[in-house]
């Protein structure tokens, strides 16, 4: 968001100086105030627009990274470095595709982004795996064992068995 707002402010400040430089001395004070007000309004709108668009782009790439990492974890049924590498590579390649330029330039940028994303993903994935291993490993193992025992345990079948036992005990008791 900050990058988008700052970029728009810098672009517009060059335009603002060119507008004020030509017209500042030639214009009467009332028209000069109106010109300055119009310039400031346009500057605020452009900075706001840049901030919103920059934040939206950041949100899309963050969502793409997290979704890819979680999909890989679910698909492979493990949380490891490869998930981070794949997510970083895909996200950086997508970023390379949206850069301005010809299609050849975009494909080149996507390939370079994929390589950079994978390269940065390896140490980050190793760090994430290391921290996960030593921070809450007993809790994860306990949750995994509970999930497996719940899956192996047939609660509907047990409920039917209990109901049948209760009905048969009532019949034999009468």
CSV table of C-alpha atoms in Angstrom, one decimal:
chain,number,residue,atom,x,y,z
A,1,UNK,CA,0.0,0.0,0.0
A,2,UNK,CA,2.8,2.4,0.9
A,3,UNK,CA,4.7,1.6,-2.3
A,4,UNK,CA,1.6,2.3,-4.4
A,5,UNK,CA,0.8,5.6,-2.7
A,6,UNK,CA,4.4,6.8,-2.8
A,7,UNK,CA,4.8,5.8,-6.4
A,8,UNK,CA,1.7,7.8,-7.4
A,9,UNK,CA,2.9,10.8,-5.3
A,10,UNK,CA,6.3,10.8,-7.0
A,11,UNK,CA,4.7,10.5,-10.5
A,12,UNK,CA,2.3,13.3,-9.8
A,13,UNK,CA,4.8,15.6,-8.1
A,14,UNK,CA,6.7,15.8,-11.4
A,15,UNK,CA,3.5,16.6,-13.2
A,16,UNK,CA,2.5,19.2,-10.5
A,17,UNK,CA,5.8,21.0,-10.9
A,18,UNK,CA,5.5,21.3,-14.6
A,19,UNK,CA,1.9,22.6,-14.3
A,20,UNK,CA,2.9,25.2,-11.6
A,21,UNK,CA,6.1,26.2,-13.3
A,22,UNK,CA,4.4,27.4,-16.5
A,23,UNK,CA,1.2,28.9,-15.0
A,24,UNK,CA,2.2,30.2,-11.6
A,25,UNK,CA,3.5,33.7,-12.6
A,26,UNK,CA,1.0,34.3,-15.4
A,27,UNK,CA,-2.2,33.6,-13.5
A,28,UNK,CA,-4.1,36.0,-11.2
A,29,UNK,CA,-4.3,35.0,-7.5
A,30,UNK,CA,-7.9,33.7,-7.6
A,31,UNK,CA,-7.3,31.4,-10.5
A,32,UNK,CA,-4.0,30.4,-9.0
A,33,UNK,CA,-5.8,29.2,-5.8
A,34,UNK,CA,-8.3,27.3,-7.9
A,35,UNK,CA,-5.5,25.7,-9.9
A,36,UNK,CA,-3.7,24.7,-6.7
A,37,UNK,CA,-6.9,23.3,-5.2
A,38,UNK,CA,-7.5,21.2,-8.3
A,39,UNK,CA,-4.0,20.0,-8.3
A,40,UNK,CA,-4.1,19.0,-4.6
A,41,UNK,CA,-7.5,17.2,-5.1
A,42,UNK,CA,-6.1,15.3,-8.0
A,43,UNK,CA,-2.9,14.4,-6.0
A,44,UNK,CA,-5.0,13.1,-3.1
A,45,UNK,CA,-7.2,11.0,-5.4
A,46,UNK,CA,-4.2,9.6,-7.2
A,47,UNK,CA,-2.3,8.7,-3.9
A,48,UNK,CA,-5.5,7.1,-2.6
A,49,UNK,CA,-6.0,5.1,-5.8
A,50,UNK,CA,-2.3,4.0,-5.7
A,51,UNK,CA,-2.7,3.0,-2.1
A,52,UNK,CA,-5.8,0.9,-2.7
A,53,UNK,CA,-4.5,-0.8,-5.8
A,54,UNK,CA,-1.1,-1.5,-4.1
A,55,UNK,CA,-2.9,-3.0,-1.1
A,56,UNK,CA,-5.2,-5.1,-3.4
A,57,UNK,CA,-2.1,-6.4,-5.3
A,58,UNK,CA,-0.4,-7.3,-2.1
A,59,UNK,CA,-3.5,-9.1,-0.9
A,60,UNK,CA,-3.8,-11.1,-4.1
A,61,UNK,CA,-0.2,-12.2,-3.9
A,62,UNK,CA,-0.4,-13.0,-0.2
A,63,UNK,CA,-3.6,-15.0,-0.8
A,64,UNK,CA,-2.0,-16.8,-3.8
A,65,UNK,CA,1.1,-17.7,-1.7
A,66,UNK,CA,-0.9,-19.0,1.3
A,67,UNK,CA,-3.4,-20.9,-0.9
A,68,UNK,CA,-0.6,-22.6,-2.9
A,69,UNK,CA,1.2,-23.5,0.3
A,70,UNK,CA,-1.9,-24.9,1.9
A,71,UNK,CA,-2.9,-26.8,-1.2
A,72,UNK,CA,0.5,-28.4,-1.5
A,73,UNK,CA,0.4,-29.4,2.2
A,74,UNK,CA,-3.0,-31.0,1.7
A,75,UNK,CA,-2.2,-32.6,-1.6
A,76,UNK,CA,1.1,-34.0,-0.3
A,77,UNK,CA,-0.2,-34.6,3.2
A,78,UNK,CA,2.9,-33.0,4.8
A,79,UNK,CA,4.2,-29.6,5.9
A,80,UNK,CA,7.7,-29.2,4.7
A,81,UNK,CA,10.1,-27.0,2.7
A,82,UNK,CA,8.8,-28.0,-0.7
A,83,UNK,CA,5.5,-26.4,0.0
A,84,UNK,CA,7.2,-23.1,0.7
A,85,UNK,CA,9.4,-23.4,-2.4
A,86,UNK,CA,6.4,-24.2,-4.7
A,87,UNK,CA,4.3,-21.3,-3.3
A,88,UNK,CA,7.2,-18.8,-3.5
A,89,UNK,CA,8.0,-19.9,-7.1
A,90,UNK,CA,4.4,-19.7,-8.3
A,91,UNK,CA,3.8,-16.4,-6.6
A,92,UNK,CA,7.0,-14.8,-8.0
A,93,UNK,CA,6.3,-16.2,-11.5
A,94,UNK,CA,2.8,-14.7,-11.4
A,95,UNK,CA,4.2,-11.4,-10.3
A,96,UNK,CA,6.6,-11.6,-13.3
A,97,UNK,CA,3.7,-12.1,-15.6
A,98,UNK,CA,1.9,-8.9,-14.6
A,99,UNK,CA,4.9,-6.6,-15.1
A,100,UNK,CA,4.5,-4.3,-18.0
A,101,UNK,CA,6.3,-5.1,-21.3
A,102,UNK,CA,6.0,-7.4,-24.3
A,103,UNK,CA,5.0,-11.0,-23.9
A,104,UNK,CA,8.6,-12.2,-24.3
A,105,UNK,CA,9.7,-9.8,-21.5
A,106,UNK,CA,6.8,-11.0,-19.3
A,107,UNK,CA,7.7,-14.7,-19.8
A,108,UNK,CA,11.4,-13.9,-19.1
A,109,UNK,CA,10.3,-12.1,-15.9
A,110,UNK,CA,8.1,-15.0,-14.9
A,111,UNK,CA,10.9,-17.5,-15.4
A,112,UNK,CA,13.3,-15.3,-13.4
A,113,UNK,CA,10.6,-14.8,-10.7
A,114,UNK,CA,10.1,-18.5,-10.5
A,115,UNK,CA,13.8,-19.1,-10.0
A,116,UNK,CA,14.1,-16.3,-7.4
A,117,UNK,CA,11.0,-17.4,-5.6
A,118,UNK,CA,12.3,-21.0,-5.4
A,119,UNK,CA,15.8,-19.8,-4.3
A,120,UNK,CA,14.3,-17.6,-1.5
A,121,UNK,CA,11.8,-20.3,-0.6
A,122,UNK,CA,14.4,-22.9,0.4
A,123,UNK,CA,15.9,-21.1,3.4
A,124,UNK,CA,12.5,-19.7,4.4
A,125,UNK,CA,11.0,-23.2,4.2
A,126,UNK,CA,13.9,-24.7,6.2
A,127,UNK,CA,13.5,-22.0,8.8
A,128,UNK,CA,9.7,-22.6,8.9
A,129,UNK,CA,10.2,-26.3,9.3
A,130,UNK,CA,12.8,-25.8,12.0
A,131,UNK,CA,10.6,-23.5,14.0
A,132,UNK,CA,7.5,-25.7,13.6
A,133,UNK,CA,9.5,-28.7,14.7
A,134,UNK,CA,10.8,-27.1,17.9
A,135,UNK,CA,7.8,-24.9,18.8
A,136,UNK,CA,4.7,-27.1,18.9
A,137,UNK,CA,5.7,-30.5,17.7
A,138,UNK,CA,4.2,-32.5,20.6
A,139,UNK,CA,0.9,-30.6,20.1
A,140,UNK,CA,0.8,-31.4,16.4
A,141,UNK,CA,1.6,-35.1,17.0
A,142,UNK,CA,-1.2,-35.3,19.6
A,143,UNK,CA,-3.7,-33.6,17.3
A,144,UNK,CA,-2.8,-36.0,14.5
A,145,UNK,CA,-3.2,-39.0,16.7
A,146,UNK,CA,-6.6,-37.8,17.9
A,147,UNK,CA,-7.7,-37.2,14.3
A,148,UNK,CA,-6.6,-40.7,13.3
A,149,UNK,CA,-8.4,-42.3,16.3
A,150,UNK,CA,-11.6,-40.3,15.4
A,151,UNK,CA,-11.4,-41.5,11.8
A,152,UNK,CA,-10.9,-45.1,12.9
A,153,UNK,CA,-13.7,-44.9,15.4
A,154,UNK,CA,-17.1,-45.4,13.8
A,155,UNK,CA,-19.4,-43.3,16.0
A,156,UNK,CA,-22.6,-44.1,14.0
A,157,UNK,CA,-21.9,-47.8,14.2
A,158,UNK,CA,-21.2,-47.5,17.9
A,159,UNK,CA,-24.5,-45.6,18.5
A,160,UNK,CA,-26.4,-48.3,16.6
A,161,UNK,CA,-24.8,-51.0,18.6
A,162,UNK,CA,-25.6,-49.3,21.9
A,163,UNK,CA,-29.2,-48.8,20.8
A,164,UNK,CA,-29.5,-52.5,19.8
A,165,UNK,CA,-28.0,-53.5,23.1
A,166,UNK,CA,-30.4,-51.3,25.0
A,167,UNK,CA,-33.4,-52.7,23.0
A,168,UNK,CA,-32.3,-56.3,23.5
A,169,UNK,CA,-31.7,-55.7,27.2
A,170,UNK,CA,-35.2,-54.3,27.5
A,171,UNK,CA,-36.8,-57.3,25.7
A,172,UNK,CA,-34.9,-59.8,27.9
A,173,UNK,CA,-35.8,-57.7,31.1
A,174,UNK,CA,-39.6,-57.8,30.3
